[in-house]
Short mmCIF file of C-alpha atoms in Angstrom, two decimals:
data_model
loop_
_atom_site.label_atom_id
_atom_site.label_comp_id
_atom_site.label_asym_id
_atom_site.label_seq_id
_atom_site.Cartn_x
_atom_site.Cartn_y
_atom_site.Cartn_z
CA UNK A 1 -55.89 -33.38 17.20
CA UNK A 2 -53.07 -36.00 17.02
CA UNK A 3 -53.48 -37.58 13.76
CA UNK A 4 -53.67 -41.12 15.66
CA UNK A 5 -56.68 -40.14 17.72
CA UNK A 6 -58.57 -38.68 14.98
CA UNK A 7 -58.23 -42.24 13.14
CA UNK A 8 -59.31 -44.18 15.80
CA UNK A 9 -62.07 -41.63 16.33
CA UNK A 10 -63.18 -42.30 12.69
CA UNK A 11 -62.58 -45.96 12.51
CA UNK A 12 -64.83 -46.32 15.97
CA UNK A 13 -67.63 -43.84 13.92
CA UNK A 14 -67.38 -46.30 11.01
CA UNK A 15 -68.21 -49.40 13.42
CA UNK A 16 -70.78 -47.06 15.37
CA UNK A 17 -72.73 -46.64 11.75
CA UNK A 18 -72.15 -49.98 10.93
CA UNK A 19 -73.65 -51.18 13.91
CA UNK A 20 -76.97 -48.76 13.36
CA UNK A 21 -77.36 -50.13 10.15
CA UNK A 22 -77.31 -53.44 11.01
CA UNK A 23 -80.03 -52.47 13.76
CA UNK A 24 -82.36 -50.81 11.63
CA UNK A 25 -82.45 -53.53 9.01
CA UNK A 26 -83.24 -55.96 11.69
CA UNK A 27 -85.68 -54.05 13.34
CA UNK A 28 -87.30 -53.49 9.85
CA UNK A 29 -87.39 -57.38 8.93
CA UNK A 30 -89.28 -57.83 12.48
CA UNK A 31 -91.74 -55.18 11.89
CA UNK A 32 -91.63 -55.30 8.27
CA UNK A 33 -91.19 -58.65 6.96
CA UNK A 34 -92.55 -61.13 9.68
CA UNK A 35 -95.34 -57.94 11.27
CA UNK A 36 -96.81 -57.45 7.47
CA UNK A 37 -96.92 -61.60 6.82
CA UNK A 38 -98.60 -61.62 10.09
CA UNK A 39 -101.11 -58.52 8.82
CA UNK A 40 -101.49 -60.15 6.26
CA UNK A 41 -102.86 -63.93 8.01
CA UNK A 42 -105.05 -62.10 10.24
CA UNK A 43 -107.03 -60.53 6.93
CA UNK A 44 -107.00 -63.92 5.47
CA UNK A 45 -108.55 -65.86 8.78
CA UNK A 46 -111.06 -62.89 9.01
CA UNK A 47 -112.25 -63.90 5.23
CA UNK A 48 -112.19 -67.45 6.16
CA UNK A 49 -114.63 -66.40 9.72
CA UNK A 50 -117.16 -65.51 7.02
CA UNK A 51 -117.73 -68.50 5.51
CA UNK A 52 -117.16 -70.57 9.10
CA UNK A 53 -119.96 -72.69 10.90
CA UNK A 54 -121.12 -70.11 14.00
CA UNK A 55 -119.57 -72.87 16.36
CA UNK A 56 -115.98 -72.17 15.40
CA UNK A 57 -116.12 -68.87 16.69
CA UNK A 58 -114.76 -69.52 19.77
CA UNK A 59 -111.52 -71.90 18.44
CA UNK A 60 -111.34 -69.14 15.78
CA UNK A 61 -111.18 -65.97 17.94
CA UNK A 62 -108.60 -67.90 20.25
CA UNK A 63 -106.24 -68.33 17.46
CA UNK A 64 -106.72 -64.51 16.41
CA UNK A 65 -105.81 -63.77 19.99
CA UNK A 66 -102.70 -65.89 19.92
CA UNK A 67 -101.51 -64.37 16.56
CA UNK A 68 -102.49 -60.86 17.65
CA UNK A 69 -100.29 -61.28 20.51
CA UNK A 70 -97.31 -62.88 18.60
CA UNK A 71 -97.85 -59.66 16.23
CA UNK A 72 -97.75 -57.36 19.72
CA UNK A 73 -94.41 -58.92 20.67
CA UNK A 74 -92.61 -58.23 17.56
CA UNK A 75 -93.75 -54.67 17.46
CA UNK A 76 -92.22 -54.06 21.03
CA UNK A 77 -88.94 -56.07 19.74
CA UNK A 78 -88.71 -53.58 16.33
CA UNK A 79 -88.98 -50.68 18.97
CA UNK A 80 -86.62 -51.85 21.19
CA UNK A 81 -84.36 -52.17 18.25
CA UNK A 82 -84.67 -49.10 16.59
CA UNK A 83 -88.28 -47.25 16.66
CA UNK A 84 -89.47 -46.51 13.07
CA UNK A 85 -91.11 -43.12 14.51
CA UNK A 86 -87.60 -42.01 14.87
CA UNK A 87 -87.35 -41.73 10.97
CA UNK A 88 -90.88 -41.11 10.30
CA UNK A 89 -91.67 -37.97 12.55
CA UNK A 90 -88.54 -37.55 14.36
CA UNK A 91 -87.05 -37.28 17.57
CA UNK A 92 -89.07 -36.16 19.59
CA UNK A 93 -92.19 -37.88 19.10
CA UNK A 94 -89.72 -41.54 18.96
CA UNK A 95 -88.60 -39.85 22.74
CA UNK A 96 -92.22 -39.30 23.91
CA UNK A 97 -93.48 -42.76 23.10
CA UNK A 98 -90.40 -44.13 25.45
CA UNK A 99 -90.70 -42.03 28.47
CA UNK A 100 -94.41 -43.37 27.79
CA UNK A 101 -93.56 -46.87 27.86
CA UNK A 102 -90.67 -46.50 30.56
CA UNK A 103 -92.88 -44.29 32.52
CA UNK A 104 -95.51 -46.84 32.46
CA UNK A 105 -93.12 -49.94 32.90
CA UNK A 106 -91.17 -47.89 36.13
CA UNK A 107 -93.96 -46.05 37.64
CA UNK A 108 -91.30 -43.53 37.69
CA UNK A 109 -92.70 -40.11 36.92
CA UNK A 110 -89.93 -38.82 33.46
CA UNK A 111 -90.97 -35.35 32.55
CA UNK A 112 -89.75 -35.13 28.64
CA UNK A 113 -88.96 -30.90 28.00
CA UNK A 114 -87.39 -30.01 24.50
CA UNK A 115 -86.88 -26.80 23.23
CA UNK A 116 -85.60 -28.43 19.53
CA UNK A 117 -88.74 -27.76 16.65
CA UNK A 118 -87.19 -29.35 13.55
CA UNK A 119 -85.29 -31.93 12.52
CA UNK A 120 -81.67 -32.94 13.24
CA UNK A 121 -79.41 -34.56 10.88
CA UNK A 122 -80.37 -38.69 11.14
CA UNK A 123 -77.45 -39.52 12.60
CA UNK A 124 -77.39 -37.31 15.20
CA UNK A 125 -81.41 -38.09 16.03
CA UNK A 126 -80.19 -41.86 16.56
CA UNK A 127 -77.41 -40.91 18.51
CA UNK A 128 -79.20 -38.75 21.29
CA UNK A 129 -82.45 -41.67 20.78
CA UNK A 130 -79.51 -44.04 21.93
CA UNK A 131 -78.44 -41.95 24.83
CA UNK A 132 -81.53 -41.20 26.37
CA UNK A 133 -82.87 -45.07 26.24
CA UNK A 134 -79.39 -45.84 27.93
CA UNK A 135 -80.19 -43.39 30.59
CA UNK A 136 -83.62 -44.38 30.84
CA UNK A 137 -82.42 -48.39 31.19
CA UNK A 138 -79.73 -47.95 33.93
CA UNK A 139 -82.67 -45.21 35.90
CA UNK A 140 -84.73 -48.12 35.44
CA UNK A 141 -82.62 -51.20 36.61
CA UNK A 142 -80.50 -49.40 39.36
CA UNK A 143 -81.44 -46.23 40.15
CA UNK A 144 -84.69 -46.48 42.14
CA UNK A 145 -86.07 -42.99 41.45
CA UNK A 146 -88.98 -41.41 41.15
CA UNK A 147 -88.56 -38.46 39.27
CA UNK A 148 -86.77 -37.86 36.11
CA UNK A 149 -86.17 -34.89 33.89
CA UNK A 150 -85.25 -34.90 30.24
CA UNK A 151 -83.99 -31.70 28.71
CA UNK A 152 -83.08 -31.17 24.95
CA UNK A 153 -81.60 -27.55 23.59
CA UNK A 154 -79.59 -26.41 20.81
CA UNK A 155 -77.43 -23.77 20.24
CA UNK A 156 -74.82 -24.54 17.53
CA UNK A 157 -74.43 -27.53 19.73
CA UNK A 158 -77.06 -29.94 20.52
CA UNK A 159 -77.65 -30.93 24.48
CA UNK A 160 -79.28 -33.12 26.14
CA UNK A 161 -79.72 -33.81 29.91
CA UNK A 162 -81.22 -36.97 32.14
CA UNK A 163 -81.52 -36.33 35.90
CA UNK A 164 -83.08 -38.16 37.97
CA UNK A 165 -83.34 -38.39 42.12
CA UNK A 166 -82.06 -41.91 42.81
CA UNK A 167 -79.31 -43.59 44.44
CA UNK A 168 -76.91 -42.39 42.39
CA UNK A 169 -73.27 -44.12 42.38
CA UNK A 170 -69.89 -44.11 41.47
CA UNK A 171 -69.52 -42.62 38.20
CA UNK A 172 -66.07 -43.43 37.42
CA UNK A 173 -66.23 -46.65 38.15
CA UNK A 174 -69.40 -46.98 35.78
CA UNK A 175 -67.59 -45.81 33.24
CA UNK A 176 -65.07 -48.00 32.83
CA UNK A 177 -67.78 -51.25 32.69
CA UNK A 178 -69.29 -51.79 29.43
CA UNK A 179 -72.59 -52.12 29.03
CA UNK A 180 -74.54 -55.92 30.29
CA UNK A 181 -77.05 -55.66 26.88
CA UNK A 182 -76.59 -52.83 24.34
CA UNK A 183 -73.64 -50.10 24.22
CA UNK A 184 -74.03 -49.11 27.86
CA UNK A 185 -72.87 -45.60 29.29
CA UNK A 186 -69.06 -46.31 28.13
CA UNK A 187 -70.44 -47.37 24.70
CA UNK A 188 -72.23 -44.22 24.11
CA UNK A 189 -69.52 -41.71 25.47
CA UNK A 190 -66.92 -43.57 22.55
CA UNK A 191 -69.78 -42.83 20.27
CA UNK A 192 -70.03 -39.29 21.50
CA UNK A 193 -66.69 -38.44 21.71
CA UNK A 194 -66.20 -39.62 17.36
CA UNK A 195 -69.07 -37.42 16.75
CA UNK A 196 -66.99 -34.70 18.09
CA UNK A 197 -69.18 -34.61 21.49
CA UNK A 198 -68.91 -34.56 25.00
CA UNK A 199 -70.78 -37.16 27.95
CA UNK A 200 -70.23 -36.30 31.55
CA UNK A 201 -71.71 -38.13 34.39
CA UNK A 202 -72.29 -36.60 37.85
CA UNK A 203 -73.40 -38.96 40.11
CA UNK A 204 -73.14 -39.40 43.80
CA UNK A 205 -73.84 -42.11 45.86
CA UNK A 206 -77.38 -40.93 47.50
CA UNK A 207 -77.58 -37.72 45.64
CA UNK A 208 -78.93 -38.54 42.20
CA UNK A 209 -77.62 -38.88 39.04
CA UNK A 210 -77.09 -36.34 35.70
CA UNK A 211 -76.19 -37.08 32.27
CA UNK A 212 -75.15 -34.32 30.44
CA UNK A 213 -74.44 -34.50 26.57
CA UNK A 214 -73.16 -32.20 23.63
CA UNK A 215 -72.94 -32.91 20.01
CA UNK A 216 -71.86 -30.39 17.61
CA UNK A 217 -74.77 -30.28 15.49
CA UNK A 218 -73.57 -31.09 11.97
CA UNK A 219 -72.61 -34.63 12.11
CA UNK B 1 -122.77 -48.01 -6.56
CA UNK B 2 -120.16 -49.74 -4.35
CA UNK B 3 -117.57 -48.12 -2.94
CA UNK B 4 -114.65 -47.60 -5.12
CA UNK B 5 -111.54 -48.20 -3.02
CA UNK B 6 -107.63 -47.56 -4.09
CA UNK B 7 -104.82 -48.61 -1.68
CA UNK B 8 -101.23 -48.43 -0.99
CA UNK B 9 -98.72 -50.91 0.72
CA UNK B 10 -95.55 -51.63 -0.03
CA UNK B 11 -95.83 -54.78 1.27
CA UNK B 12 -97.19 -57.53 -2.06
CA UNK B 13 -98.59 -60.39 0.41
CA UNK B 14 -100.39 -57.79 2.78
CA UNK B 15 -101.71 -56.60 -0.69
CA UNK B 16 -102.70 -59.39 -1.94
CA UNK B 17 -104.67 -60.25 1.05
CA UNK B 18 -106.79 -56.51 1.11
CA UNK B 19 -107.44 -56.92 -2.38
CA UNK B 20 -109.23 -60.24 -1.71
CA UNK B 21 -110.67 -58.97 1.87
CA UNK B 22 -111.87 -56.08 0.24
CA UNK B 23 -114.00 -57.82 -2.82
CA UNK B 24 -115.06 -60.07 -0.96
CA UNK B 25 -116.77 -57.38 1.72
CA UNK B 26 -118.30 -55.73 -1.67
CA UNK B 27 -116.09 -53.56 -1.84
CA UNK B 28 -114.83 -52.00 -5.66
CA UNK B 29 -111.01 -52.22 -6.00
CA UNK B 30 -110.24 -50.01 -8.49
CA UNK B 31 -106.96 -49.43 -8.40
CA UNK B 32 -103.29 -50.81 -5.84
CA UNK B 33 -99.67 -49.24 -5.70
CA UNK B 34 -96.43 -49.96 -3.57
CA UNK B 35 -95.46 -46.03 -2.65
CA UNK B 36 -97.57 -42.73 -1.91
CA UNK B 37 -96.44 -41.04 -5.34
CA UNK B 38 -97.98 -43.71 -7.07
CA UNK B 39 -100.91 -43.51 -4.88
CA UNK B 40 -101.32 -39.80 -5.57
CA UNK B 41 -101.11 -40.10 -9.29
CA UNK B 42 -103.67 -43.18 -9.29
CA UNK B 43 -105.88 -41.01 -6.88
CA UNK B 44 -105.86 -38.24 -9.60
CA UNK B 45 -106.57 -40.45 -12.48
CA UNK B 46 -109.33 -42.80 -10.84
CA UNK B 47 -110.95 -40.45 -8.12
CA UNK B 48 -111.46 -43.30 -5.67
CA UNK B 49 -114.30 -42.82 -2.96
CA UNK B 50 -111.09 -44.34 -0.03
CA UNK B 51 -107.85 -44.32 -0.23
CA UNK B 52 -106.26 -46.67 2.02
CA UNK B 53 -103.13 -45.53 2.67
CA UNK B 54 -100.17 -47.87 4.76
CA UNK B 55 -97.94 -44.88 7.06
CA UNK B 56 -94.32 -46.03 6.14
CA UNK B 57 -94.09 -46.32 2.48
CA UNK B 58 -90.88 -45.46 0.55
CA UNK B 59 -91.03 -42.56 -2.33
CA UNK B 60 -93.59 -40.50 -0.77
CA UNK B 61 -94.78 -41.87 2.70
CA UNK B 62 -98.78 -41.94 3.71
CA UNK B 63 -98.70 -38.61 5.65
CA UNK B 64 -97.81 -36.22 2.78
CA UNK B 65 -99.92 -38.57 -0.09
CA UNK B 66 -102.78 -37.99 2.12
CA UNK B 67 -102.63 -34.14 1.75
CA UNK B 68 -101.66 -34.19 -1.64
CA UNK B 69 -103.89 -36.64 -2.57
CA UNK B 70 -106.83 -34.82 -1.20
CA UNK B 71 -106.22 -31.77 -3.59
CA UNK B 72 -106.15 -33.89 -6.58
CA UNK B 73 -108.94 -35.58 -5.63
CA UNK B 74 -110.73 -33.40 -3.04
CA UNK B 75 -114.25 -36.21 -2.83
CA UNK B 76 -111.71 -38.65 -1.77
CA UNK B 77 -111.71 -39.41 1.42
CA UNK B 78 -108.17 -41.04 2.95
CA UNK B 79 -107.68 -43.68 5.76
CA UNK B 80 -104.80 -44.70 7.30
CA UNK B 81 -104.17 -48.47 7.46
CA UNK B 82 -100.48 -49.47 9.72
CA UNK B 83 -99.23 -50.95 12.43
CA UNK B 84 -98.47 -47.96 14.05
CA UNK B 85 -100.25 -47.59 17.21
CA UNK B 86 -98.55 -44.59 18.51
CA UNK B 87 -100.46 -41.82 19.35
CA UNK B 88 -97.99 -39.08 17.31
CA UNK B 89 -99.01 -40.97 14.14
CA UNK B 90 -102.51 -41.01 14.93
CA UNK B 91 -102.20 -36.85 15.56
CA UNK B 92 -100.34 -36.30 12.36
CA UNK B 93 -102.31 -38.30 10.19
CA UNK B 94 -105.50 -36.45 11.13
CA UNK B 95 -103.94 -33.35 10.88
CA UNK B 96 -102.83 -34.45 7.08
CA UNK B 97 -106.49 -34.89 6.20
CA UNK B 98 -106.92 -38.70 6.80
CA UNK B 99 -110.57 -38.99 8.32
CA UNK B 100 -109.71 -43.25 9.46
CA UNK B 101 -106.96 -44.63 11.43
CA UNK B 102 -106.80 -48.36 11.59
CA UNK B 103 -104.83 -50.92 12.59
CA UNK B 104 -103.61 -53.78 10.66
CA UNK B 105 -104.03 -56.56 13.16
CA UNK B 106 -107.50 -55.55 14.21
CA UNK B 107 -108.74 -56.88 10.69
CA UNK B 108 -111.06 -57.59 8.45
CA UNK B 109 -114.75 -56.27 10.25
CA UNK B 110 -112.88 -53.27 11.96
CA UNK B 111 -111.40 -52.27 7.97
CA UNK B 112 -114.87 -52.65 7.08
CA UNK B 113 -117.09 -50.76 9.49
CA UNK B 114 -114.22 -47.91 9.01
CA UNK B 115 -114.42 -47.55 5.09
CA UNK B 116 -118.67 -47.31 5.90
CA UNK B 117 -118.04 -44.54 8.32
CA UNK B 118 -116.08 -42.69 6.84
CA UNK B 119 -117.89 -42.73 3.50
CA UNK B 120 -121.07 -41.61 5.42
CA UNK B 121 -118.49 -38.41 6.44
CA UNK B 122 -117.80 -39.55 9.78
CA UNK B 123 -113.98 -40.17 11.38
CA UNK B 124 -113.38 -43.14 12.35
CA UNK B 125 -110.43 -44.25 15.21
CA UNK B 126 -110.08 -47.86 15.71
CA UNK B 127 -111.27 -48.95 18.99
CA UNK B 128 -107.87 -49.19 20.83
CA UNK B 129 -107.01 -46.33 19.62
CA UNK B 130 -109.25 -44.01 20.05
CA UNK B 131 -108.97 -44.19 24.11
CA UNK B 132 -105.33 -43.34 23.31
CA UNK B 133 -106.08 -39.85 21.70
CA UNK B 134 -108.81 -39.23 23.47
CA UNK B 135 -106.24 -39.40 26.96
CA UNK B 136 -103.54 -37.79 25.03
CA UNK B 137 -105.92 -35.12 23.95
CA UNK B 138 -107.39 -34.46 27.31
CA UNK B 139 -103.49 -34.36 29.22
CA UNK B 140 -102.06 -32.35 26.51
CA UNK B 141 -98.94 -33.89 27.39
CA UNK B 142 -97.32 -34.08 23.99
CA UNK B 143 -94.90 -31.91 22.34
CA UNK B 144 -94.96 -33.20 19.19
CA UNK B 145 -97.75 -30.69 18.30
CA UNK B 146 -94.91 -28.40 17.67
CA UNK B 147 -92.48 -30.52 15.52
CA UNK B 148 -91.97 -29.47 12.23
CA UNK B 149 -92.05 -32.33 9.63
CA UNK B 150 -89.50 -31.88 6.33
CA UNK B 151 -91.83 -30.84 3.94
CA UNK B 152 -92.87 -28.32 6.16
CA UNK B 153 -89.49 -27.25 7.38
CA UNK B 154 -88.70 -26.58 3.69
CA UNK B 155 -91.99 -24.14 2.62
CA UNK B 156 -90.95 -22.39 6.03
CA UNK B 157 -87.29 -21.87 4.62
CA UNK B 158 -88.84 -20.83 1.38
CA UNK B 159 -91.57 -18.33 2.99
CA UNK B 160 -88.40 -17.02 4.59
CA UNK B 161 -86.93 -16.22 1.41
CA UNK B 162 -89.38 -14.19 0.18
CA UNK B 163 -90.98 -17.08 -2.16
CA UNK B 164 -94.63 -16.51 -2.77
CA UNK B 165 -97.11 -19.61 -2.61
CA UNK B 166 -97.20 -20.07 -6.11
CA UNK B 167 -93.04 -20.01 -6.10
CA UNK B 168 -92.86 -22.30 -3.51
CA UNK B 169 -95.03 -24.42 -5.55
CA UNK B 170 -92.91 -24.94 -8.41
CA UNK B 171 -89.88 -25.57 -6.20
CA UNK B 172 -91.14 -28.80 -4.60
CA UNK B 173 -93.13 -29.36 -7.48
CA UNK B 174 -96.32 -29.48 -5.68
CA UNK B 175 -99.83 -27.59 -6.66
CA UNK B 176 -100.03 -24.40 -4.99
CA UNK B 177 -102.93 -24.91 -2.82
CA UNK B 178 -100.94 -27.44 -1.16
CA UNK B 179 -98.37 -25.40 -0.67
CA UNK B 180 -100.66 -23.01 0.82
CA UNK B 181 -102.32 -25.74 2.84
CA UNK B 182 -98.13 -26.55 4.36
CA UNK B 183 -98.32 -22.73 4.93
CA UNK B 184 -101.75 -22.93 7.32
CA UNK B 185 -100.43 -25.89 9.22
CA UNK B 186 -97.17 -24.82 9.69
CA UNK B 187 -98.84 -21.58 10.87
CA UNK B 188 -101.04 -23.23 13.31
CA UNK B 189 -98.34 -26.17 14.71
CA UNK B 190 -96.50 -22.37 15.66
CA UNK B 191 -98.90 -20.49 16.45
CA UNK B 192 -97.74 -17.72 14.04
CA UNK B 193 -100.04 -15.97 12.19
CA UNK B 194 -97.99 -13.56 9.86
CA UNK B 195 -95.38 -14.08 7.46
CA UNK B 196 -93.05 -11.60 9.60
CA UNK B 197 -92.80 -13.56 12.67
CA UNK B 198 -91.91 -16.75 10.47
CA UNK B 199 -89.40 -15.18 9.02
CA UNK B 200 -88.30 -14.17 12.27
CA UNK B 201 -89.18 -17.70 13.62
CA UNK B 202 -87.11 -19.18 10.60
CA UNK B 203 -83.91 -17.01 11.17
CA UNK B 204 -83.88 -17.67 15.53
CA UNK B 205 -84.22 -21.57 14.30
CA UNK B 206 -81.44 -21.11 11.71
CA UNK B 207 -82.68 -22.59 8.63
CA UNK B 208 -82.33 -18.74 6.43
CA UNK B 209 -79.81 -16.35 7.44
CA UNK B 210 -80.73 -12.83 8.79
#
């Protein structure tokens, strides 16, 4: 590789695990630092309901619902950052729980099929998480599909694939847009391509769209 | 007697709060930590009646304490307490040996009723989650059932080498009927019931060589 190349290739990697560490620690100070203080008021008001007057139980159990919810949206944020499952069981579980919620969000039915039974490098886990919530978002906002596949193999490369039976539309010109919120599709192929990977898009207008991904598996 | 109960959070004000929760529900504290290894060594010294263990914790997190935990202290009985509602977490924590899963924002009378049930040998879900498992169970949609976790990706590579339980043991410097008890699960999450076909298992997955 042209000695150029490779630096920028590096350099962008550098900025790509900058940027992931900057996401985790904010998705840990939302779940961690503001959900635990939050934990942590909702034990206190339940010792205080035990010493209450019976006629404050309705003011009271309002203002547990309020801070219940407040401790529901920053959960959903913290995923939406970076989902702590991803670290704690892996990637697959972390991918499960978002077809769940995008399933559930879209109506769209996302079939999830890996063939993957340990662990990859952390790196490489937060890379494909990235991908497939990319895919998922653009199926989501443009796409108007019903059915989506996921497939996940390894060989001494890792793959991934998102189909789905949409509109489809014109991948090259996709491609060169960055991304409205988050790295969008160009985002993640840069961040492919330093890992030493391959993205390719096939997409036709009325026909569907697949993304198909390869990551050589040490990272 | 009241019920002796030791806990683990890494998280001081969330602590502080249990600790006052709990003695003020009757409850014995005997004995608090920031990180599963200090849990386990507590639970080994003090023999609590519940451990309350948070999932996320850094050293050792709540999902192996739980099953080490429960072979140093086998009368213990372990209950997950996190805001982790997913249903994966609530899977792998039962399959550790946890016999409660609650969650921190249901509170103080949920925490309360779940320490009684599970003392009287019961398992005990919290409310919204147990409609989450109990769906999950009867779809059988997951996957995860199959995913390895580390520690038991690493007795797999060393039952591939040839290491007995009792080696394996002093490797990861664990007692040996926990290694044996990473041994069953890992057995049953394949569905392999003899050490040849993990070692073949282990060599198609890559982690020995042939």
């Amino acid at each position: 590789m042209n000695g150029n190349v490779q630096e920028a290739h590096q350099a962008m990697d550098r900025l790509h695990e900058m940027l992931e560490e900057q996401t985790r620690r904010l998705s840990d100070t939302v779940h961690s630092e503001a959900g635990q203080l939050l934990s942590a008021v909702l034990l206190r008001l339940d010792q205080l309901a035990l010493e209450l007057p019976s006629d404050c139980g309705d003011c009271f159990h309002e203002i547990r619902l309020m801070i219940e919810q407040i401790e529901e949206q920053l959960r959903d944020l913290s995923n939406e950052l970076l989902p702590r499952m991803l670290d704690d069981l892996g990637l697959i579980p972390a991918l499960e729980c978002l077809v769940e919620r995008t399933s559930r969000r879209t109506g769209a039915d996302i079939r999830l099929n890996s063939s993957i039974a340990d662990r990859l490098p952390a790196a490489l886990e937060a890379t494909l998480y990235r991908i497939v919530q990319e895919a998922l978002t653009n199926i989501a906002k443009h796409a108007r599909a019903t059915q989506v596949e996921i497939h996940l193999w390894q060989d001494d490369r890792v793959h991934c694939a998102v189909r789905d039976d949409g509109i489809g539309f014109d991948s090259d010109r996709i491609l060169q847009k960055k991304g409205e919120r988050g790295l969008g599709l160009a985002g993640i192929r840069e961040r492919v391509e330093s890992q030493g990977g391959a993205l390719a898009i096939r997409s036709l207008p009325g026909h569907g769209t697949e993304v198909l991904v390869s990551v050589p598996r040490r990272v | 007697m009241s019920i002796g109960v030791l806990f683990a959070d890494d998280h001081p004000i969330f602590r502080e709060g249990l600790k006052v929760f709990l003695e003020k529900s009757q409850f014995r504290v005997i004995g608090e930590c920031a990180d599963g290894f200090q849990a386990l060594k507590l639970a080994e010294q003090l023999r609590p009646d519940i451990v309350l263990l948070d999932l996320s914790m850094p050293r050792l997190n709540g999902l192996d304490a739980v099953r080490e935990i429960l072979q140093v202290s086998p009368r213990t009985r372990a209950i997950m307490l996190t805001a982790h509602r997913e249903e994966p977490y609530v899977l792998e924590a039962l399959r550790s040996g946890a016999k409660g899963y609650v969650l921190k924002a249901e509170g103080g009378p949920i925490l309360v009723e779940a320490i009684r049930e599970v003392c009287r040998g019961n398992v005990y879900l919290s409310p919204s989650i147990s409609r989450s498992v109990v769906e999950a169970y009867l779809t059988r949609r997951g996957m995860s059932d199959e995913i390895l976790r580390p520690r038991e990706i690493e007795v797999l590579r060393l039952i591939a080498d040839g290491h007995t339980s009792r080696e394996i043991a002093g490797h990861l410097q664990i007692r040996v009927k926990v290694a044996e008890s990473y041994r069953t699960s890992l057995m049953e999450k394949l569905d392999i019931h003899d050490t040849a076909n993990l070692v073949r298992y282990a060599v198609r997955r890559g982690l020995v060589k042939p």
